[in-house]
CSV table of C-alpha atoms in Angstrom, one decimal:
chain,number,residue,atom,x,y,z
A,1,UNK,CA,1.0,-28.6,-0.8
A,2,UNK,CA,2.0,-27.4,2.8
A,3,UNK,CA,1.3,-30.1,5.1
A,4,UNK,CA,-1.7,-28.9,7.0
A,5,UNK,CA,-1.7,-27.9,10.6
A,6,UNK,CA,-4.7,-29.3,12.3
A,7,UNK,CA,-5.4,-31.8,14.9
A,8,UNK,CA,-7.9,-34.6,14.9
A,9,UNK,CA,-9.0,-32.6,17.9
A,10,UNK,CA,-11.4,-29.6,18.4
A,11,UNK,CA,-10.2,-26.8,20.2
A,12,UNK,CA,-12.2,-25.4,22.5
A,13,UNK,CA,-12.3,-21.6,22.2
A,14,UNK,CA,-15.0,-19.3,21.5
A,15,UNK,CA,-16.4,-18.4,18.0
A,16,UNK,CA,-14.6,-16.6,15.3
A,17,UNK,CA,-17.8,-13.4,15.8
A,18,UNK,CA,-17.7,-13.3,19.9
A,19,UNK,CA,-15.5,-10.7,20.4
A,20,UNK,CA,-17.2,-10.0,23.8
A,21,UNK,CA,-15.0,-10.9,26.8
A,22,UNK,CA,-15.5,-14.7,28.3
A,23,UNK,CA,-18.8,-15.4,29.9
A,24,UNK,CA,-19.0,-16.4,33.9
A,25,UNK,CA,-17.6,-19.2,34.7
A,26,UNK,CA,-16.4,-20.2,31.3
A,27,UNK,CA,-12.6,-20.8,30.5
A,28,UNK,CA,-10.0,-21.3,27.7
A,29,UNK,CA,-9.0,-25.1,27.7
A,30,UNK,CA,-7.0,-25.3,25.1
A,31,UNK,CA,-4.4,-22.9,23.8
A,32,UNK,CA,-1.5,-23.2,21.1
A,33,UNK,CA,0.3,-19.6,20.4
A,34,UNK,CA,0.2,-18.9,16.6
A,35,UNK,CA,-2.0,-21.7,15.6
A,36,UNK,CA,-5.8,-21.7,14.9
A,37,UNK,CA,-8.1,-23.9,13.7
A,38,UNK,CA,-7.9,-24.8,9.3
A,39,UNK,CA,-11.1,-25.5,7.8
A,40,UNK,CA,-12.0,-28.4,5.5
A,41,UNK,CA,-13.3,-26.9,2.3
A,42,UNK,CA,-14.3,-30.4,0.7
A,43,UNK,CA,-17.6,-29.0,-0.4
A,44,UNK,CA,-17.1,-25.1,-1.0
A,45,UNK,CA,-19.9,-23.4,-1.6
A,46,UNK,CA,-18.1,-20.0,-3.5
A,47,UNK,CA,-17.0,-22.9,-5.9
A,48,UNK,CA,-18.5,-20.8,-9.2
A,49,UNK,CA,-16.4,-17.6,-7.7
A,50,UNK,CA,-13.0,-19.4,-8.2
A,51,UNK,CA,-10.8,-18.0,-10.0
A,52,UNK,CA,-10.0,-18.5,-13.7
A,53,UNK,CA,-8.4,-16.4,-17.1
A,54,UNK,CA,-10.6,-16.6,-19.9
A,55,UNK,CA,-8.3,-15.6,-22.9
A,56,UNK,CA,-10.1,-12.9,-23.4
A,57,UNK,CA,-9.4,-9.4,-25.8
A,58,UNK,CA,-11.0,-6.2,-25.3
A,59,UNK,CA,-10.3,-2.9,-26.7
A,60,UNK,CA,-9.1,0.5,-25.2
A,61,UNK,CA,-10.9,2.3,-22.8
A,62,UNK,CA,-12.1,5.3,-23.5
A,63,UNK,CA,-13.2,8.2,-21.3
A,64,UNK,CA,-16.8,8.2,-19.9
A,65,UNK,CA,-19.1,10.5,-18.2
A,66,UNK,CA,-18.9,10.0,-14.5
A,67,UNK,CA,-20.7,12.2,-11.6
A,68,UNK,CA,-19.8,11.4,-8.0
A,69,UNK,CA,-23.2,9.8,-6.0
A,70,UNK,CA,-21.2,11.7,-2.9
A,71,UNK,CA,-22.3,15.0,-4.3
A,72,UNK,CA,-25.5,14.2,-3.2
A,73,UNK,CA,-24.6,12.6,0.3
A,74,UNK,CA,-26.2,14.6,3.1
A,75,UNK,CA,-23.3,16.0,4.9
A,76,UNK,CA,-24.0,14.4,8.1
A,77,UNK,CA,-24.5,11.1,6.9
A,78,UNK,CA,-28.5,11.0,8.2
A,79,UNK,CA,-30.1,8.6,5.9
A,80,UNK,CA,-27.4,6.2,6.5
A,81,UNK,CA,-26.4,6.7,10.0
A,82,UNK,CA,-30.5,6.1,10.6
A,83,UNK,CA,-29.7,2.7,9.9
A,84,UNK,CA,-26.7,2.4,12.1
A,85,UNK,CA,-26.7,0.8,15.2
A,86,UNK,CA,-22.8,1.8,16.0
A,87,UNK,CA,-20.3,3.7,14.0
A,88,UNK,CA,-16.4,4.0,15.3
A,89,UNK,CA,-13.7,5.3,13.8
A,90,UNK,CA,-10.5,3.4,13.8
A,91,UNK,CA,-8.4,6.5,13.9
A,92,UNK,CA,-8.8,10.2,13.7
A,93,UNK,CA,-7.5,10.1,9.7
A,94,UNK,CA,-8.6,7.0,8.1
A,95,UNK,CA,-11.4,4.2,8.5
A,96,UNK,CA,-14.6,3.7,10.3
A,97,UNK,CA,-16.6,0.5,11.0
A,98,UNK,CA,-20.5,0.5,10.8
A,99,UNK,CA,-22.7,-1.5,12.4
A,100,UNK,CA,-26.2,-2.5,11.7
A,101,UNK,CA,-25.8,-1.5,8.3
A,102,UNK,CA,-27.2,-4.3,5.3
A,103,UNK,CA,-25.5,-3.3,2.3
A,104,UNK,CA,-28.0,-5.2,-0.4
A,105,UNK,CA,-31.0,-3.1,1.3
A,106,UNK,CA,-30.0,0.5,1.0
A,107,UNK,CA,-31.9,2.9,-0.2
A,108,UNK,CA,-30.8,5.5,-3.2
A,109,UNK,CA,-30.1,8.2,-0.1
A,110,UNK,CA,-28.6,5.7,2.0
A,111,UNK,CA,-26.1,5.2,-1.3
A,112,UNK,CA,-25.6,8.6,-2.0
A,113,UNK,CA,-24.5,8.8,1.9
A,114,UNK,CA,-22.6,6.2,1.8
A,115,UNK,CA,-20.3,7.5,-1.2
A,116,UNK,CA,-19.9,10.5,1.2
A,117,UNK,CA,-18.6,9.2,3.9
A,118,UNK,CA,-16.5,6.6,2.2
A,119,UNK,CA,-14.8,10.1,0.2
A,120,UNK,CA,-14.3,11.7,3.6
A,121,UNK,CA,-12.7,8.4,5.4
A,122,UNK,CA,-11.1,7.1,2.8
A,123,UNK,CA,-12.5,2.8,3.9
A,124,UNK,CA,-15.8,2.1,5.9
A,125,UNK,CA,-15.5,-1.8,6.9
A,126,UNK,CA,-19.4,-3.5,7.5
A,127,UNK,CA,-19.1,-7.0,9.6
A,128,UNK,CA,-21.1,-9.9,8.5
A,129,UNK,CA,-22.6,-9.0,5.2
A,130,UNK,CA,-24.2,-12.6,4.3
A,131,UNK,CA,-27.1,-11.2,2.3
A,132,UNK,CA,-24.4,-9.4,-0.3
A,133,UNK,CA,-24.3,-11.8,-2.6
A,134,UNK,CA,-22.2,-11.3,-5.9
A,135,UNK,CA,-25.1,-9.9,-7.9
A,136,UNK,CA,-25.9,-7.3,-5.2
A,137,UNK,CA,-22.6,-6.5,-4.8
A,138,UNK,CA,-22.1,-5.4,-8.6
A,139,UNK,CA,-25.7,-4.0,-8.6
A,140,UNK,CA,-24.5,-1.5,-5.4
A,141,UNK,CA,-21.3,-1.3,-7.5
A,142,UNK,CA,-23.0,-0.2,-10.8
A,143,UNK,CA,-25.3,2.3,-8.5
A,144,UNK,CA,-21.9,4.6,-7.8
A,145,UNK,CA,-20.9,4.3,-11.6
A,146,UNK,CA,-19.4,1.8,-14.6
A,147,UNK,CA,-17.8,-1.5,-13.2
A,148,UNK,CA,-14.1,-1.6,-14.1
A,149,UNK,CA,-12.7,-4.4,-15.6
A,150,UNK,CA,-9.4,-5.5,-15.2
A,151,UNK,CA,-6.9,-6.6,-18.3
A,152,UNK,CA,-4.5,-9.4,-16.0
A,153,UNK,CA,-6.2,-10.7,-12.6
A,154,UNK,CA,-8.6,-13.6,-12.1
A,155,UNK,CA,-12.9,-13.0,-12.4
A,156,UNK,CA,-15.1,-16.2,-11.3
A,157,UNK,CA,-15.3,-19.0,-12.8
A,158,UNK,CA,-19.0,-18.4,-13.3
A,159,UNK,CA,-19.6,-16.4,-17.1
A,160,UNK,CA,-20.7,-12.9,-17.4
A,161,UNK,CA,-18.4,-11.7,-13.9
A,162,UNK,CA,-16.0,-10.1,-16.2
A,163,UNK,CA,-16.2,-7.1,-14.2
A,164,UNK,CA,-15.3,-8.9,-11.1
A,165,UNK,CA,-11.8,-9.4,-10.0
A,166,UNK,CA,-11.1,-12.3,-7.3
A,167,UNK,CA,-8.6,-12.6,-4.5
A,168,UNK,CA,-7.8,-16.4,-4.4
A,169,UNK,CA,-4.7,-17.9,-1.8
A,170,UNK,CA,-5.6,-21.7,-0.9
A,171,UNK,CA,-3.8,-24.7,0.7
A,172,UNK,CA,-1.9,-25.4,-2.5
A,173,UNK,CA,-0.4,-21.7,-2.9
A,174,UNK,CA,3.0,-20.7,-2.8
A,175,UNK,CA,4.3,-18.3,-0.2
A,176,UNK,CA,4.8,-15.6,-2.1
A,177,UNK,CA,6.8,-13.2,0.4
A,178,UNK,CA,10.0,-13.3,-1.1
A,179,UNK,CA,9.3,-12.2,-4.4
A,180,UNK,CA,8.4,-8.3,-3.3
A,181,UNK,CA,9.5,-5.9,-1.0
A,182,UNK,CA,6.6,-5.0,1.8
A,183,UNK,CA,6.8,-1.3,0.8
A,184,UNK,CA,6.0,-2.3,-2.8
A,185,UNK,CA,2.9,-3.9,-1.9
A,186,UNK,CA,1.2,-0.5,-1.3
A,187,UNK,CA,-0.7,0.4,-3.8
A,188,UNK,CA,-3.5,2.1,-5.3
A,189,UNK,CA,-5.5,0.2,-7.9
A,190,UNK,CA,-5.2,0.5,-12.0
A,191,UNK,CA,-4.3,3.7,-11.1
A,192,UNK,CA,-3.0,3.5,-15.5
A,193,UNK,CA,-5.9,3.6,-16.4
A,194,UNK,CA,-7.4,6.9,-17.8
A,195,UNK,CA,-10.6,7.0,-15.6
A,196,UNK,CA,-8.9,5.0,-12.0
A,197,UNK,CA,-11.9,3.7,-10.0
A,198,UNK,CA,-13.3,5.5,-7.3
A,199,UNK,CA,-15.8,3.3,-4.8
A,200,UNK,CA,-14.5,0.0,-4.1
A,201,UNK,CA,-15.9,-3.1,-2.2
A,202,UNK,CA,-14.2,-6.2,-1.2
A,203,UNK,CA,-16.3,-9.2,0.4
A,204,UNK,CA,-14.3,-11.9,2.2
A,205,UNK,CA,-16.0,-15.3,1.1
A,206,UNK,CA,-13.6,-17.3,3.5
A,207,UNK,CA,-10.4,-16.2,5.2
A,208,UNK,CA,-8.3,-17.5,8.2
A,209,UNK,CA,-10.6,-17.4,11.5
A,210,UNK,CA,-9.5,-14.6,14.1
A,211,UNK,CA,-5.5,-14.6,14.9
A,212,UNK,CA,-5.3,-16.2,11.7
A,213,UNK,CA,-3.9,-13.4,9.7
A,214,UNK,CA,-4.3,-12.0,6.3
A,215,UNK,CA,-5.5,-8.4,7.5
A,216,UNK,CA,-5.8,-5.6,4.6
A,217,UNK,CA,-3.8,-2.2,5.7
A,218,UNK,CA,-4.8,0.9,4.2
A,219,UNK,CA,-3.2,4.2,4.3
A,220,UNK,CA,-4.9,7.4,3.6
A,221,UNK,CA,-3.1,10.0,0.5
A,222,UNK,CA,-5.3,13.1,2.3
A,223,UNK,CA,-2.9,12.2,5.3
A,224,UNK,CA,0.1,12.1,3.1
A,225,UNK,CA,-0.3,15.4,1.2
A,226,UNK,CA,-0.7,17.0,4.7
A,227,UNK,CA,2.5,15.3,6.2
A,228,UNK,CA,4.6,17.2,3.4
A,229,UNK,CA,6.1,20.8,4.2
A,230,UNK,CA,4.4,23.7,2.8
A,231,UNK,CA,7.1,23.8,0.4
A,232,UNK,CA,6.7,20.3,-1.1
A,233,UNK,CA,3.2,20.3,-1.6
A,234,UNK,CA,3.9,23.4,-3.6
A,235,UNK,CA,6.1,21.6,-5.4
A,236,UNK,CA,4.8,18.2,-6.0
A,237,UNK,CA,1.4,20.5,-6.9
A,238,UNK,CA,3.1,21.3,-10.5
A,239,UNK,CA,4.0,17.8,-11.2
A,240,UNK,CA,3.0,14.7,-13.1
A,241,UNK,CA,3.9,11.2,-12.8
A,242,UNK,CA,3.6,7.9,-15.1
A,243,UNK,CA,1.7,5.4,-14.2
A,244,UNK,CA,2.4,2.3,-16.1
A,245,UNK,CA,0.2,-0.9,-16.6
A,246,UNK,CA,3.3,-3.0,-18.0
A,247,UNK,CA,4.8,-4.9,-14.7
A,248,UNK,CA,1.5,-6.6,-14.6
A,249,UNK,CA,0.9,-7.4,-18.6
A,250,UNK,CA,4.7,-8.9,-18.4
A,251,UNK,CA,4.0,-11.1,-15.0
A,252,UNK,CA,0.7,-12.5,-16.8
A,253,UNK,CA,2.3,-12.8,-20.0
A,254,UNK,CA,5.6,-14.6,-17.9
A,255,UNK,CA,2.8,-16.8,-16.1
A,256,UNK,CA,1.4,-17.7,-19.4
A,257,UNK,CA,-1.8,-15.9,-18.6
A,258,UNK,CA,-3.7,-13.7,-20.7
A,259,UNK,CA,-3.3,-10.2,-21.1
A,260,UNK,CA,-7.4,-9.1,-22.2
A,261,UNK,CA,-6.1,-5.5,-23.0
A,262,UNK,CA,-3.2,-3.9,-24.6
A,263,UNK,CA,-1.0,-1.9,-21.6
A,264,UNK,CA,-1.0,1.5,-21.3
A,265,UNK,CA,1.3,4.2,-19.4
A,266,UNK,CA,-0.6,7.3,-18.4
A,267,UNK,CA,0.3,10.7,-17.1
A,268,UNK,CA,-1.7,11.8,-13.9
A,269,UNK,CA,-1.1,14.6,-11.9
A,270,UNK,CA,1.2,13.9,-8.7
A,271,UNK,CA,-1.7,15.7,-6.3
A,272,UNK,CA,-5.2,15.5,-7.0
A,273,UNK,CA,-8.3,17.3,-5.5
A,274,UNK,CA,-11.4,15.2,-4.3
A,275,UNK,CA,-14.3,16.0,-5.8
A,276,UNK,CA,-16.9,15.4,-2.9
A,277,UNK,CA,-14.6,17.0,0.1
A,278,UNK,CA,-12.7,19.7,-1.6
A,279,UNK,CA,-9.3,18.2,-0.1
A,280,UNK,CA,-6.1,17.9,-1.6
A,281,UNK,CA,-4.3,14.2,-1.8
A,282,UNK,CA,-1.3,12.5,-3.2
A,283,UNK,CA,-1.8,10.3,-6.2
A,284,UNK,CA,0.8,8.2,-5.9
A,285,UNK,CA,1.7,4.6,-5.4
A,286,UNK,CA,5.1,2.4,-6.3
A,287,UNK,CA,3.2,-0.7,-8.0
A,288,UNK,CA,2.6,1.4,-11.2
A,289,UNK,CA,4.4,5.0,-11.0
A,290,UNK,CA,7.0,4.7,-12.7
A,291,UNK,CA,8.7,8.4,-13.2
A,292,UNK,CA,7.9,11.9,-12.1
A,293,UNK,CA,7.6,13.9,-15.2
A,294,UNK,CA,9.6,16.6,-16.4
A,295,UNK,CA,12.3,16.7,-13.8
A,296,UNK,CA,16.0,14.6,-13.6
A,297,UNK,CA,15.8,10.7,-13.4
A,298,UNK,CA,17.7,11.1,-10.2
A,299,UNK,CA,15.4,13.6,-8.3
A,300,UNK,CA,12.4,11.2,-9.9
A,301,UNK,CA,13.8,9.0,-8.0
A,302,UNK,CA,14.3,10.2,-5.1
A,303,UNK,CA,11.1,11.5,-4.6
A,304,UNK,CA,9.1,8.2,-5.3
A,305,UNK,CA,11.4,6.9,-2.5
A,306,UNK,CA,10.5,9.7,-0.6
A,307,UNK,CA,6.9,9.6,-1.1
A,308,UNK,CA,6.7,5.9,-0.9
A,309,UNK,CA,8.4,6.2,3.1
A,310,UNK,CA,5.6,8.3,4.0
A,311,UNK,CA,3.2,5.8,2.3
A,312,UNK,CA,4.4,2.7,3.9
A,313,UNK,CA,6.0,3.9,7.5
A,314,UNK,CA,3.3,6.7,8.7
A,315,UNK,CA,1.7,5.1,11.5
A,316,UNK,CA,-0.9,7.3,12.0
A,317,UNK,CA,-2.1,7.6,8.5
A,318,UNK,CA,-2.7,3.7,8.2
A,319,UNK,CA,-5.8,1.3,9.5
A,320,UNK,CA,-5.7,-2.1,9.7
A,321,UNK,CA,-8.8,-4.6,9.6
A,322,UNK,CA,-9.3,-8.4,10.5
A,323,UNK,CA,-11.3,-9.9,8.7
A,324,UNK,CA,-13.9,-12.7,9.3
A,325,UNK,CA,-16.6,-14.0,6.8
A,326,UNK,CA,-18.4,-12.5,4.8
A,327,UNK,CA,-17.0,-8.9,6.5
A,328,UNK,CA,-16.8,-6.1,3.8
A,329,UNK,CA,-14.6,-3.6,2.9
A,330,UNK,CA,-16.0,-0.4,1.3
A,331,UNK,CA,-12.9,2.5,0.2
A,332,UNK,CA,-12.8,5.4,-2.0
A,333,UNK,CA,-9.6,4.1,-4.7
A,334,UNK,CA,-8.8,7.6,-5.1
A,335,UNK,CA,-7.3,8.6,-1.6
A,336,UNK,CA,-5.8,5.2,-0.2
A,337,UNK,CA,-3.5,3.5,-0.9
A,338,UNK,CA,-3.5,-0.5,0.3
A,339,UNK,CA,-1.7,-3.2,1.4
A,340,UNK,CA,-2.2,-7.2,1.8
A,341,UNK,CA,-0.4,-9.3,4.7
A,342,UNK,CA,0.8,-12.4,4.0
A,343,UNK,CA,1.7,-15.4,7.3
A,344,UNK,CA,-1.8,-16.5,7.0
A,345,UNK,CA,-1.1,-19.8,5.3
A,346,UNK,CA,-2.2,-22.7,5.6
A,347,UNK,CA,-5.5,-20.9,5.5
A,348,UNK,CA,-7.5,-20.4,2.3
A,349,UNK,CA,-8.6,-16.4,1.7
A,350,UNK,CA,-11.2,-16.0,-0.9
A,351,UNK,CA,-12.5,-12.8,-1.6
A,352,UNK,CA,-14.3,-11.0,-4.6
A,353,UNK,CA,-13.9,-7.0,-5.9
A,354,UNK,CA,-16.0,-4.6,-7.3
A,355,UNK,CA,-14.9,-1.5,-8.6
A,356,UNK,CA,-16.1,1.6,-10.6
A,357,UNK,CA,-14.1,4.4,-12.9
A,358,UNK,CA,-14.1,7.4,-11.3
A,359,UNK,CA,-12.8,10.9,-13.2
A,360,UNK,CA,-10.0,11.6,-15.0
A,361,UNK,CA,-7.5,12.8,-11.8
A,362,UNK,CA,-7.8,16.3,-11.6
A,363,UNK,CA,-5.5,19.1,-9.5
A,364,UNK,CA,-7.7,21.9,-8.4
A,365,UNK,CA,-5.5,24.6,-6.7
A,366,UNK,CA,-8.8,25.7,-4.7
A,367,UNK,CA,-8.8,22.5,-2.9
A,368,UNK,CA,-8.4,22.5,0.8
A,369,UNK,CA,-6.3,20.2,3.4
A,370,UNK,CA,-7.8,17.9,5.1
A,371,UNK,CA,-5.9,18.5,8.2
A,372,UNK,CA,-6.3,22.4,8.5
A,373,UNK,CA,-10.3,21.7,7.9
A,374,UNK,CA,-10.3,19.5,10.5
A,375,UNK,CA,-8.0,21.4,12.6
A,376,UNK,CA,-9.8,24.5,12.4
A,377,UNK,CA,-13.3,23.1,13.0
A,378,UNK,CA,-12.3,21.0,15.9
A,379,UNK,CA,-10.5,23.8,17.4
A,380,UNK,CA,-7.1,21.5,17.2
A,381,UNK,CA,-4.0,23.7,17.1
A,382,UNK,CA,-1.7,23.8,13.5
A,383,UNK,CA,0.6,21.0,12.8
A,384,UNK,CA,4.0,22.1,13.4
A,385,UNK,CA,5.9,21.4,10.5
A,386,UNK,CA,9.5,23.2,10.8
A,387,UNK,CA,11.5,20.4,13.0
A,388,UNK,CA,13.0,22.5,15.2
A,389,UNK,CA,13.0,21.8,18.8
A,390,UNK,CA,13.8,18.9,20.7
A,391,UNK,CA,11.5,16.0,22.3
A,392,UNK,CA,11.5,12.3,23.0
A,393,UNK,CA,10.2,10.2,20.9
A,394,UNK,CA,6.0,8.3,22.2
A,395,UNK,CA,5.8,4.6,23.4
């Protein structure tokens, strides 16, 4: 067990939710730089969504009907934004935070809008969500299509959450850092299975307070496809890649866990066209692609390296979000990729997933770039993309 970091004493600074500037005539008395205040989880009330894995076996999925609720959105958001008392976005190509917003009270058209705006921003983040409790959360999960559930990771303790995958670090964890590289840790989720999931929610039950790290990235694939040449999207367009669920069954099976459904390696296309906006996006990630079809080992790998720089190192494609209790976390699995952060120990960070199948990943050569949509409508001039020229670098 890491030997905790707290004092006997209370600090004195404001609350983990005031993120308004000090009041008149208060002040900060106390201050120690990378350090914040470690709770005492003696009587935890998310005790029944530990973690466990029940040894378990289920069969193959199959392919099921799915139709996107996005499809019926309104295509300015109105039901939902009705709602809203804020809405920002966190940059111009990925993630927006609403405000206001109760996520167990929606309405069906509120939903449907929702869907929408999550496939055209790739995460929507919703502060202080106390009323979602795990039942709503799979009821609004189960609303946008069939729960998926997952063959390695931990569900709650409590029976019947099969379909609910938990995040679980406490004060007894090992740091776990070493063991992968940080560009490895973007991913996309399951994306082996036949049907990957679309609309995906994450509720923090407890976390580190603010400045106590553990912040999700996320980094949008609509970005990424438009960051390629002409040329390589043309290219990459005609390709397939393996996606492989076996790195996982082996670390469960090496951890003496259960493995609840036989692994399976599937072959997706490499570009994918959304079926709500129209845009084109990679499908890629390097937790479970393991080859480019049809082309030399060597360019394979080349290209995941390639592809996986863009991923991991484009600023301006990415979005980072602090969390605090009971925040949620609301993205479309099929046009980000994610990341965790680790440093947040010796902190406990609890949090609970729901996820639905989505279609079988489809390239439609129709589809459109996010980018030049945007570009055009906004009256923003075309990317340049040639390389040519010289210019400093921004601060």
């Amino acid at each position: 067990m890491a030997p905790s970091l707290e004092e006997p004493t209370q600090t004195l600074l404001p609350s983990s939710r005031d993120f308004s500037l000090p009041l008149k005539g208060r002040s900060v008395r106390h201050y120690e730089p990378g350090r914040t205040h470690v709770d005492d989880y003696d009587d935890y009330e998310h005790d029944h969504l530990k973690p466990r894995f029940p040894d378990l076996h289920w069969e193959p999925l199959t392919e099921i009907p799915y139709h996107d609720r996005g499809l019926h959105g309104h295509p300015e958001f109105r039901h939902l934004l009705a709602a809203a008392t804020d809405i920002r976005d966190y940059t111009p190509k990925i993630g927006t935070e609403l405000s206001g917003i109760r996520l167990a009270q929606l309405s069906d058209a509120q939903k449907d809008d929702l869907a929408r705006l999550i496939a055209v921003r790739g995460v929507v983040f919703f502060r202080d969500q106390t009323d979602l409790d795990i039942d709503a959360q799979r009821e609004l999960g189960q609303y946008f299509g069939k729960l998926h559930k997952h063959a390695t990771t931990s569900v709650p303790r409590q029976p019947g959450l099969e379909d609910v995958h938990v995040v679980y670090t406490d004060e007894k964890s090992k740091d776990q850092r070493a063991m992968f590289t940080p560009t490895f840790l973007w991913h996309s989720d399951v994306t082996y299975e036949i049907q990957p999931p679309s609309y995906t929610s994450l509720k923090l039950l407890s976390g580190p307070p603010r400045g106590g790290g553990g912040d999700t990235l996320w980094s949008s694939q609509y970005a990424a496809y438009d960051a390629l040449s002409p040329g390589m999207q043309k290219y990459l367009q005609g390709l397939t890649a393996l996606h492989s669920a076996e790195i996982q069954a082996e670390g469960s099976r090496a951890s003496g866990r259960p493995v609840r459904r036989d692994p399976i390696v599937t072959e997706h296309p490499l570009v994918r066209t959304h079926p709500v906006t129209g845009w084109k996006s990679l499908f890629f990630n390097t937790g479970f692609v393991t080859k480019i079809v049809g082309i030399p080992r060597t360019e394979s790998d080349a290209i995941i390296r390639y592809l996986n720089e863009i991923i991991a190192t484009t600023q301006e494609m990415h979005v980072r979000f602090s969390w605090q209790k009971n925040d949620v976390a609301f993205w479309d699995n099929r046009v980000c990729n994610h990341s965790a952060s680790y440093g947040f120990a010796p902190h406990r960070r609890h949090a609970v997933r729901v996820a639905c199948h989505a279609e079988r990943p489809v390239f439609d050569p129709a589809g459109t770039s996010q980018e030049a949509e945007l570009n055009e409508r906004y009256g923003l001039p075309a990317v340049n993309k040639d390389g040519s020229g010289q210019s400093n670098y921004n601060d």
